[in-house]
């Protein structure tokens, strides 16, 4: 009986820590979600050109890419908890800097720093969620985690519509989001142990790529597809003559599908496995992409976009589930850092590549890129599966 009570207490503590991590990352997501439209609106107000605004937006993923490879070493040096809390506090200071330094040149540097400090938060938040989740419930846990992260991210722009961009109100929201993240992580920090000091070699990114090339390709494709879709679906719709209000709703439908359907996808992953669900999501994304030009002028497009928003990002969620089932300890940190790096690369190369193809062949360039990328992922995943069966 004592052992059972101890086991139930440990399980309760585990769920409490998991809830704390999820809440902390939702606060961080809200702060980050607020930052992108805030910077854009502020720079537009200062009369900056779209090119300079776009270059400013690239500073955050650039910081993400450059810092991802250093996260495993930083965890070994200062510990995961100290790293996460410290990055949250630096994020709060960045928003203070944005408010004080009403200078677009300084904002370039600050956006880069924000990209650097959010990377460990992304990586460690996902690692903690994967480590704390019971294996039998990992799919639904990651579904809930990514749903709340998505909701937090969506709450950022919504908050901006309430507080506006004038005065200290929007910056205070950003500061508050990062501060709450730091406080919550500190409160649950005693339970967030076990993986940073397990004594196992963390390995290199190249070494991890040899172990799980299909997972890294899945992350790259998911990032390129999702960010290309969000950036260019309005352009795609405009080419078919849709009004401006409908163009904004197209993106909202993608976001809504992403938020609502990650948990069902996670439950399916528990039943069928992460590998099978990566293939299923990639196939569903391909089908949705091919339906875009056929249904864009019909009411059915809303259902297509809901599913597309879910399965496009679902490829990444399923890759996380598979990562957690295959790797543990410091190698899990290395793998998640590699995920962050590939996500940044996909975000940088995907939208420009899709945009250039749309310039060349018209609006069909977007579904061609999406379907092509997912077809490559499907083919490579099937090839790796056949290799494993042969061995």
CSV table of C-alpha atoms in Angstrom, one decimal:
chain,number,residue,atom,x,y,z
A,1,UNK,CA,0.0,0.0,0.0
A,2,UNK,CA,2.8,2.4,0.8
A,3,UNK,CA,4.4,1.7,-2.5
A,4,UNK,CA,1.2,2.3,-4.3
A,5,UNK,CA,0.7,5.6,-2.5
A,6,UNK,CA,4.2,6.6,-3.3
A,7,UNK,CA,3.7,5.7,-6.9
A,8,UNK,CA,0.5,7.8,-7.1
A,9,UNK,CA,2.3,10.7,-5.4
A,10,UNK,CA,5.1,10.6,-7.9
A,11,UNK,CA,2.6,10.4,-10.8
A,12,UNK,CA,0.7,13.5,-9.3
A,13,UNK,CA,3.9,15.4,-9.0
A,14,UNK,CA,4.9,14.4,-12.6
A,15,UNK,CA,1.6,15.7,-13.9
A,16,UNK,CA,1.9,18.9,-11.9
A,17,UNK,CA,5.4,19.5,-13.3
A,18,UNK,CA,4.1,18.8,-16.8
A,19,UNK,CA,1.2,21.3,-16.3
A,20,UNK,CA,3.7,23.9,-15.0
A,21,UNK,CA,6.0,23.5,-18.0
A,22,UNK,CA,3.0,23.7,-20.4
A,23,UNK,CA,1.7,26.9,-18.7
A,24,UNK,CA,5.1,28.5,-18.8
A,25,UNK,CA,5.6,27.8,-22.5
A,26,UNK,CA,2.1,29.1,-23.2
A,27,UNK,CA,3.0,32.4,-21.6
A,28,UNK,CA,6.2,32.5,-23.6
A,29,UNK,CA,4.3,31.6,-26.8
A,30,UNK,CA,1.9,34.6,-26.2
A,31,UNK,CA,4.9,36.9,-25.7
A,32,UNK,CA,6.5,35.7,-28.9
A,33,UNK,CA,3.3,35.7,-30.8
A,34,UNK,CA,2.8,39.4,-29.9
A,35,UNK,CA,6.4,40.3,-31.0
A,36,UNK,CA,6.1,39.7,-34.8
A,37,UNK,CA,3.0,41.9,-35.6
A,38,UNK,CA,4.2,44.5,-33.0
A,39,UNK,CA,7.5,44.9,-34.8
A,40,UNK,CA,5.8,45.0,-38.2
A,41,UNK,CA,3.3,47.7,-37.1
A,42,UNK,CA,5.9,49.8,-35.4
A,43,UNK,CA,8.2,49.7,-38.4
A,44,UNK,CA,5.3,50.5,-40.8
A,45,UNK,CA,4.5,53.5,-38.5
A,46,UNK,CA,8.1,54.7,-38.9
A,47,UNK,CA,7.7,54.5,-42.7
A,48,UNK,CA,10.1,51.5,-43.2
A,49,UNK,CA,9.9,49.6,-46.6
A,50,UNK,CA,8.5,46.1,-46.8
A,51,UNK,CA,12.0,44.9,-47.6
A,52,UNK,CA,13.5,46.3,-44.4
A,53,UNK,CA,10.6,44.9,-42.4
A,54,UNK,CA,11.1,41.5,-44.0
A,55,UNK,CA,14.8,41.6,-43.2
A,56,UNK,CA,14.0,42.5,-39.6
A,57,UNK,CA,11.6,39.5,-39.4
A,58,UNK,CA,14.5,37.2,-40.6
A,59,UNK,CA,16.6,38.2,-37.6
A,60,UNK,CA,14.6,35.9,-35.2
A,61,UNK,CA,15.0,32.7,-37.2
A,62,UNK,CA,18.6,33.6,-37.8
A,63,UNK,CA,19.2,33.8,-34.1
A,64,UNK,CA,17.3,30.5,-33.7
A,65,UNK,CA,19.5,28.7,-36.2
A,66,UNK,CA,22.8,30.0,-34.9
A,67,UNK,CA,22.0,29.3,-31.2
A,68,UNK,CA,20.4,25.8,-31.6
A,69,UNK,CA,23.7,23.9,-31.8
A,70,UNK,CA,24.9,25.5,-28.5
A,71,UNK,CA,22.0,24.4,-26.4
A,72,UNK,CA,23.3,21.0,-25.4
A,73,UNK,CA,26.6,22.5,-24.3
A,74,UNK,CA,24.8,25.3,-22.4
A,75,UNK,CA,22.6,22.7,-20.6
A,76,UNK,CA,25.8,20.8,-19.5
A,77,UNK,CA,27.4,24.1,-18.4
A,78,UNK,CA,24.7,25.8,-16.3
A,79,UNK,CA,21.9,23.2,-16.1
A,80,UNK,CA,18.6,23.1,-18.0
A,81,UNK,CA,16.6,24.9,-15.3
A,82,UNK,CA,19.0,27.8,-14.9
A,83,UNK,CA,19.3,28.1,-18.7
A,84,UNK,CA,15.5,28.3,-19.2
A,85,UNK,CA,14.8,30.8,-16.4
A,86,UNK,CA,17.8,32.9,-17.6
A,87,UNK,CA,16.6,33.0,-21.2
A,88,UNK,CA,13.1,34.0,-20.0
A,89,UNK,CA,14.5,36.9,-18.1
A,90,UNK,CA,16.6,38.0,-21.0
A,91,UNK,CA,13.5,37.9,-23.2
A,92,UNK,CA,11.8,40.2,-20.7
A,93,UNK,CA,14.7,42.6,-20.9
A,94,UNK,CA,14.5,42.5,-24.7
A,95,UNK,CA,11.0,43.8,-24.6
A,96,UNK,CA,12.1,46.6,-22.2
A,97,UNK,CA,14.8,47.4,-24.7
A,98,UNK,CA,12.3,47.6,-27.6
A,99,UNK,CA,10.2,50.1,-25.6
A,100,UNK,CA,13.2,52.3,-24.6
A,101,UNK,CA,15.1,52.2,-27.9
A,102,UNK,CA,12.6,53.5,-30.5
A,103,UNK,CA,15.2,52.8,-33.2
A,104,UNK,CA,14.8,50.3,-36.0
A,105,UNK,CA,18.5,49.5,-36.2
A,106,UNK,CA,18.6,48.5,-32.5
A,107,UNK,CA,15.5,46.4,-33.1
A,108,UNK,CA,17.4,44.3,-35.6
A,109,UNK,CA,19.8,43.4,-32.9
A,110,UNK,CA,17.1,42.8,-30.3
A,111,UNK,CA,15.1,40.5,-32.6
A,112,UNK,CA,18.3,38.5,-33.2
A,113,UNK,CA,18.8,38.2,-29.4
A,114,UNK,CA,15.1,37.2,-29.0
A,115,UNK,CA,15.7,34.4,-31.5
A,116,UNK,CA,18.8,33.3,-29.5
A,117,UNK,CA,17.0,33.1,-26.2
A,118,UNK,CA,13.7,31.5,-27.3
A,119,UNK,CA,15.6,28.6,-28.8
A,120,UNK,CA,16.5,27.0,-25.4
A,121,UNK,CA,12.9,27.6,-24.2
A,122,UNK,CA,11.5,25.8,-27.2
A,123,UNK,CA,14.0,22.9,-27.0
A,124,UNK,CA,13.9,22.4,-23.2
A,125,UNK,CA,10.1,22.8,-23.0
A,126,UNK,CA,9.6,20.0,-25.6
A,127,UNK,CA,12.3,17.9,-23.9
A,128,UNK,CA,10.6,18.3,-20.5
A,129,UNK,CA,7.2,17.5,-21.9
A,130,UNK,CA,8.5,14.4,-23.7
A,131,UNK,CA,10.4,13.3,-20.6
A,132,UNK,CA,7.6,13.8,-18.1
A,133,UNK,CA,4.9,12.3,-20.3
A,134,UNK,CA,4.1,8.6,-19.6
A,135,UNK,CA,5.0,6.6,-22.7
A,136,UNK,CA,1.4,5.3,-23.1
A,137,UNK,CA,0.1,8.9,-23.1
A,138,UNK,CA,2.9,10.7,-24.9
A,139,UNK,CA,0.8,11.3,-28.1
A,140,UNK,CA,-2.0,13.1,-26.3
A,141,UNK,CA,0.4,15.0,-24.0
A,142,UNK,CA,2.3,16.4,-27.0
A,143,UNK,CA,-1.0,17.2,-28.7
A,144,UNK,CA,-2.1,19.2,-25.6
A,145,UNK,CA,1.3,20.8,-25.3
A,146,UNK,CA,1.4,22.0,-28.9
A,147,UNK,CA,-2.3,23.0,-28.8
A,148,UNK,CA,-1.7,25.3,-25.8
A,149,UNK,CA,1.5,26.6,-27.4
A,150,UNK,CA,-0.5,27.4,-30.5
A,151,UNK,CA,-3.2,29.0,-28.5
A,152,UNK,CA,-0.7,31.1,-26.6
A,153,UNK,CA,1.0,32.1,-29.8
A,154,UNK,CA,-2.4,33.1,-31.2
A,155,UNK,CA,-3.2,35.1,-28.1
A,156,UNK,CA,-0.3,37.4,-28.7
A,157,UNK,CA,-1.7,39.1,-31.8
A,158,UNK,CA,-5.2,39.1,-30.3
A,159,UNK,CA,-3.9,40.9,-27.2
A,160,UNK,CA,-2.3,43.5,-29.5
A,161,UNK,CA,-5.7,44.3,-31.0
A,162,UNK,CA,-6.9,45.1,-27.4
A,163,UNK,CA,-3.9,47.2,-26.2
A,164,UNK,CA,-2.7,48.7,-29.5
A,165,UNK,CA,0.9,49.6,-30.3
A,166,UNK,CA,1.1,53.0,-28.6
A,167,UNK,CA,2.8,53.6,-25.2
A,168,UNK,CA,4.1,50.9,-22.9
A,169,UNK,CA,1.1,48.6,-22.9
A,170,UNK,CA,2.2,46.2,-25.7
A,171,UNK,CA,5.8,46.1,-24.3
A,172,UNK,CA,4.4,45.4,-20.8
A,173,UNK,CA,2.5,42.4,-22.1
A,174,UNK,CA,5.7,41.0,-23.7
A,175,UNK,CA,7.7,41.6,-20.5
A,176,UNK,CA,4.9,40.0,-18.4
A,177,UNK,CA,4.7,36.9,-20.6
A,178,UNK,CA,8.4,36.2,-20.3
A,179,UNK,CA,8.4,37.0,-16.6
A,180,UNK,CA,5.5,34.6,-15.9
A,181,UNK,CA,7.4,32.0,-17.9
A,182,UNK,CA,10.5,32.5,-15.7
A,183,UNK,CA,8.4,32.4,-12.4
A,184,UNK,CA,6.5,29.3,-13.3
A,185,UNK,CA,9.6,27.4,-14.4
A,186,UNK,CA,11.3,28.4,-11.2
A,187,UNK,CA,8.4,27.1,-9.1
A,188,UNK,CA,8.4,23.7,-10.8
A,189,UNK,CA,12.1,23.6,-11.3
A,190,UNK,CA,12.8,21.0,-8.6
A,191,UNK,CA,10.8,18.5,-10.6
A,192,UNK,CA,12.5,19.2,-13.9
A,193,UNK,CA,15.5,17.0,-13.4
A,194,UNK,CA,17.0,13.8,-14.6
A,195,UNK,CA,18.0,14.4,-18.2
A,196,UNK,CA,20.7,17.0,-18.1
A,197,UNK,CA,23.0,15.2,-15.9
A,198,UNK,CA,22.6,11.5,-16.9
A,199,UNK,CA,26.3,11.1,-17.8
A,200,UNK,CA,25.5,10.0,-21.4
A,201,UNK,CA,27.4,11.5,-24.3
A,202,UNK,CA,25.2,14.0,-26.1
A,203,UNK,CA,26.6,13.4,-29.5
A,204,UNK,CA,26.9,15.8,-32.4
A,205,UNK,CA,24.2,17.0,-34.8
A,206,UNK,CA,25.9,15.0,-37.6
A,207,UNK,CA,25.8,11.9,-35.4
A,208,UNK,CA,22.2,12.4,-34.6
A,209,UNK,CA,21.4,12.9,-38.3
A,210,UNK,CA,22.8,9.5,-39.0
A,211,UNK,CA,20.5,8.0,-36.3
A,212,UNK,CA,17.3,9.7,-37.4
A,213,UNK,CA,17.5,11.3,-40.8
A,214,UNK,CA,13.8,10.8,-41.6
A,215,UNK,CA,12.8,12.6,-38.4
A,216,UNK,CA,15.0,15.6,-39.3
A,217,UNK,CA,13.6,15.6,-42.8
A,218,UNK,CA,10.1,15.6,-41.4
A,219,UNK,CA,10.9,18.7,-39.3
A,220,UNK,CA,12.4,20.5,-42.2
A,221,UNK,CA,9.4,19.7,-44.5
A,222,UNK,CA,6.9,20.6,-41.8
A,223,UNK,CA,8.6,24.0,-41.2
A,224,UNK,CA,8.8,24.8,-44.9
A,225,UNK,CA,5.3,23.7,-45.6
A,226,UNK,CA,3.7,25.4,-42.6
A,227,UNK,CA,5.4,28.7,-42.9
A,228,UNK,CA,5.0,28.8,-46.7
A,229,UNK,CA,1.3,28.2,-46.3
A,230,UNK,CA,0.8,30.8,-43.6
A,231,UNK,CA,2.8,33.4,-45.6
A,232,UNK,CA,1.5,32.7,-49.1
A,233,UNK,CA,-2.1,31.4,-48.8
A,234,UNK,CA,-3.4,35.0,-48.9
A,235,UNK,CA,-1.3,35.6,-52.0
A,236,UNK,CA,-2.8,32.4,-53.5
A,237,UNK,CA,-6.3,33.5,-52.6
A,238,UNK,CA,-5.8,37.0,-54.1
A,239,UNK,CA,-4.8,35.4,-57.4
A,240,UNK,CA,-8.3,33.9,-57.6
A,241,UNK,CA,-9.9,37.2,-56.8
A,242,UNK,CA,-10.9,36.7,-53.2
A,243,UNK,CA,-11.6,39.9,-51.2
A,244,UNK,CA,-9.2,41.1,-48.5
A,245,UNK,CA,-11.4,40.1,-45.5
A,246,UNK,CA,-11.6,36.5,-46.8
A,247,UNK,CA,-7.8,36.4,-47.3
A,248,UNK,CA,-7.3,37.0,-43.6
A,249,UNK,CA,-9.8,34.4,-42.8
A,250,UNK,CA,-7.9,31.8,-44.8
A,251,UNK,CA,-5.0,32.1,-42.4
A,252,UNK,CA,-7.3,32.0,-39.4
A,253,UNK,CA,-8.7,28.7,-40.7
A,254,UNK,CA,-5.2,27.3,-40.8
A,255,UNK,CA,-4.5,28.4,-37.3
A,256,UNK,CA,-7.8,27.1,-36.0
A,257,UNK,CA,-7.2,23.7,-37.5
A,258,UNK,CA,-3.7,23.6,-35.9
A,259,UNK,CA,-5.1,24.4,-32.5
A,260,UNK,CA,-8.2,22.1,-32.5
A,261,UNK,CA,-6.8,19.0,-34.1
A,262,UNK,CA,-3.4,18.4,-32.5
A,263,UNK,CA,-4.9,16.4,-29.6
A,264,UNK,CA,-6.8,14.0,-31.9
A,265,UNK,CA,-3.6,13.5,-33.9
A,266,UNK,CA,-1.8,12.7,-30.7
A,267,UNK,CA,-4.3,10.1,-29.7
A,268,UNK,CA,-3.9,8.5,-33.1
A,269,UNK,CA,-0.2,8.5,-32.6
A,270,UNK,CA,-0.6,6.5,-29.4
A,271,UNK,CA,-2.6,3.9,-31.3
A,272,UNK,CA,-0.6,3.7,-34.6
A,273,UNK,CA,2.8,5.0,-33.7
A,274,UNK,CA,4.7,8.2,-34.5
A,275,UNK,CA,6.3,6.9,-37.7
A,276,UNK,CA,2.9,5.8,-39.2
A,277,UNK,CA,1.4,9.1,-38.3
A,278,UNK,CA,4.2,11.1,-39.9
A,279,UNK,CA,3.4,9.4,-43.2
A,280,UNK,CA,-0.4,9.8,-42.7
A,281,UNK,CA,0.0,13.6,-42.0
A,282,UNK,CA,2.3,14.0,-45.0
A,283,UNK,CA,-0.1,12.2,-47.2
A,284,UNK,CA,-3.1,14.3,-45.9
A,285,UNK,CA,-1.1,17.5,-46.4
A,286,UNK,CA,-0.3,16.5,-50.0
A,287,UNK,CA,-4.0,15.8,-50.7
A,288,UNK,CA,-5.0,19.2,-49.2
A,289,UNK,CA,-2.5,21.0,-51.3
A,290,UNK,CA,-3.8,19.4,-54.5
A,291,UNK,CA,-7.3,20.3,-53.5
A,292,UNK,CA,-6.5,24.0,-52.9
A,293,UNK,CA,-6.8,25.2,-56.6
A,294,UNK,CA,-9.9,23.0,-57.1
A,295,UNK,CA,-11.8,24.2,-54.1
A,296,UNK,CA,-10.5,27.8,-53.4
A,297,UNK,CA,-13.7,29.4,-54.7
A,298,UNK,CA,-16.1,27.0,-52.9
A,299,UNK,CA,-17.2,26.7,-49.3
A,300,UNK,CA,-15.3,23.4,-49.1
A,301,UNK,CA,-12.1,25.3,-48.9
A,302,UNK,CA,-12.6,26.0,-45.2
A,303,UNK,CA,-12.6,22.3,-44.3
A,304,UNK,CA,-9.5,21.8,-46.4
A,305,UNK,CA,-7.7,24.6,-44.6
A,306,UNK,CA,-8.7,23.3,-41.2
A,307,UNK,CA,-7.3,19.9,-42.0
A,308,UNK,CA,-4.3,21.3,-43.7
A,309,UNK,CA,-3.4,23.5,-40.8
A,310,UNK,CA,-3.6,20.5,-38.5
A,311,UNK,CA,-1.7,17.9,-40.5
A,312,UNK,CA,0.9,20.3,-41.8
A,313,UNK,CA,2.1,21.0,-38.3
A,314,UNK,CA,1.1,17.5,-37.3
A,315,UNK,CA,4.1,16.2,-39.1
A,316,UNK,CA,6.2,18.0,-36.5
A,317,UNK,CA,4.1,16.9,-33.6
A,318,UNK,CA,4.4,13.3,-34.7
A,319,UNK,CA,8.1,13.6,-35.2
A,320,UNK,CA,8.3,14.8,-31.5
A,321,UNK,CA,6.3,11.8,-30.4
A,322,UNK,CA,8.7,9.5,-32.3
A,323,UNK,CA,11.7,11.4,-30.9
A,324,UNK,CA,10.5,10.9,-27.3
A,325,UNK,CA,9.9,7.2,-27.9
A,326,UNK,CA,13.3,6.5,-29.4
A,327,UNK,CA,15.7,8.7,-27.4
A,328,UNK,CA,16.3,9.6,-23.8
A,329,UNK,CA,18.6,11.7,-21.7
A,330,UNK,CA,21.1,14.1,-23.2
A,331,UNK,CA,20.7,12.6,-26.7
A,332,UNK,CA,17.1,13.7,-26.5
A,333,UNK,CA,18.3,17.3,-25.9
A,334,UNK,CA,20.7,17.0,-28.9
A,335,UNK,CA,17.9,15.6,-31.1
A,336,UNK,CA,15.5,18.4,-30.0
A,337,UNK,CA,18.2,21.0,-30.7
A,338,UNK,CA,18.6,19.5,-34.2
A,339,UNK,CA,14.8,19.8,-34.6
A,340,UNK,CA,15.0,23.5,-33.7
A,341,UNK,CA,17.9,24.0,-36.2
A,342,UNK,CA,16.0,22.3,-39.0
A,343,UNK,CA,12.8,24.2,-38.2
A,344,UNK,CA,14.7,27.5,-38.6
A,345,UNK,CA,16.2,26.3,-41.9
A,346,UNK,CA,12.8,25.3,-43.2
A,347,UNK,CA,11.3,28.6,-42.2
A,348,UNK,CA,14.0,30.5,-44.1
A,349,UNK,CA,14.1,28.5,-47.3
A,350,UNK,CA,10.4,27.5,-47.6
A,351,UNK,CA,8.5,30.8,-48.1
A,352,UNK,CA,11.1,32.4,-50.5
A,353,UNK,CA,11.3,29.2,-52.6
A,354,UNK,CA,7.5,28.9,-52.8
A,355,UNK,CA,7.2,32.6,-53.5
A,356,UNK,CA,9.7,32.4,-56.4
A,357,UNK,CA,7.9,29.5,-57.9
A,358,UNK,CA,4.6,31.4,-57.7
A,359,UNK,CA,6.2,34.2,-59.5
A,360,UNK,CA,7.3,31.8,-62.2
A,361,UNK,CA,4.2,29.7,-62.8
A,362,UNK,CA,1.5,31.6,-60.9
A,363,UNK,CA,-0.6,30.6,-57.9
A,364,UNK,CA,-0.2,26.9,-58.6
A,365,UNK,CA,3.4,27.3,-57.4
A,366,UNK,CA,2.3,27.0,-53.7
A,367,UNK,CA,0.5,23.7,-53.9
A,368,UNK,CA,3.2,22.3,-56.1
A,369,UNK,CA,5.9,23.1,-53.5
A,370,UNK,CA,3.8,21.7,-50.6
A,371,UNK,CA,2.9,18.5,-52.5
A,372,UNK,CA,6.5,18.1,-53.7
A,373,UNK,CA,8.1,18.5,-50.3
A,374,UNK,CA,5.7,16.1,-48.7
A,375,UNK,CA,6.2,13.6,-51.5
A,376,UNK,CA,9.9,13.7,-50.9
A,377,UNK,CA,9.3,13.0,-47.2
A,378,UNK,CA,6.9,10.1,-47.9
A,379,UNK,CA,9.4,8.5,-50.3
A,380,UNK,CA,12.3,8.8,-47.9
A,381,UNK,CA,10.3,7.6,-44.9
A,382,UNK,CA,9.2,4.5,-46.9
A,383,UNK,CA,12.8,3.9,-48.0
A,384,UNK,CA,14.0,4.0,-44.4
A,385,UNK,CA,11.3,1.7,-43.3
A,386,UNK,CA,12.3,-0.8,-46.0
A,387,UNK,CA,15.9,-0.6,-44.9
A,388,UNK,CA,14.9,-1.3,-41.3
A,389,UNK,CA,12.9,-4.3,-42.3
A,390,UNK,CA,15.7,-5.6,-44.5
A,391,UNK,CA,18.2,-5.4,-41.6
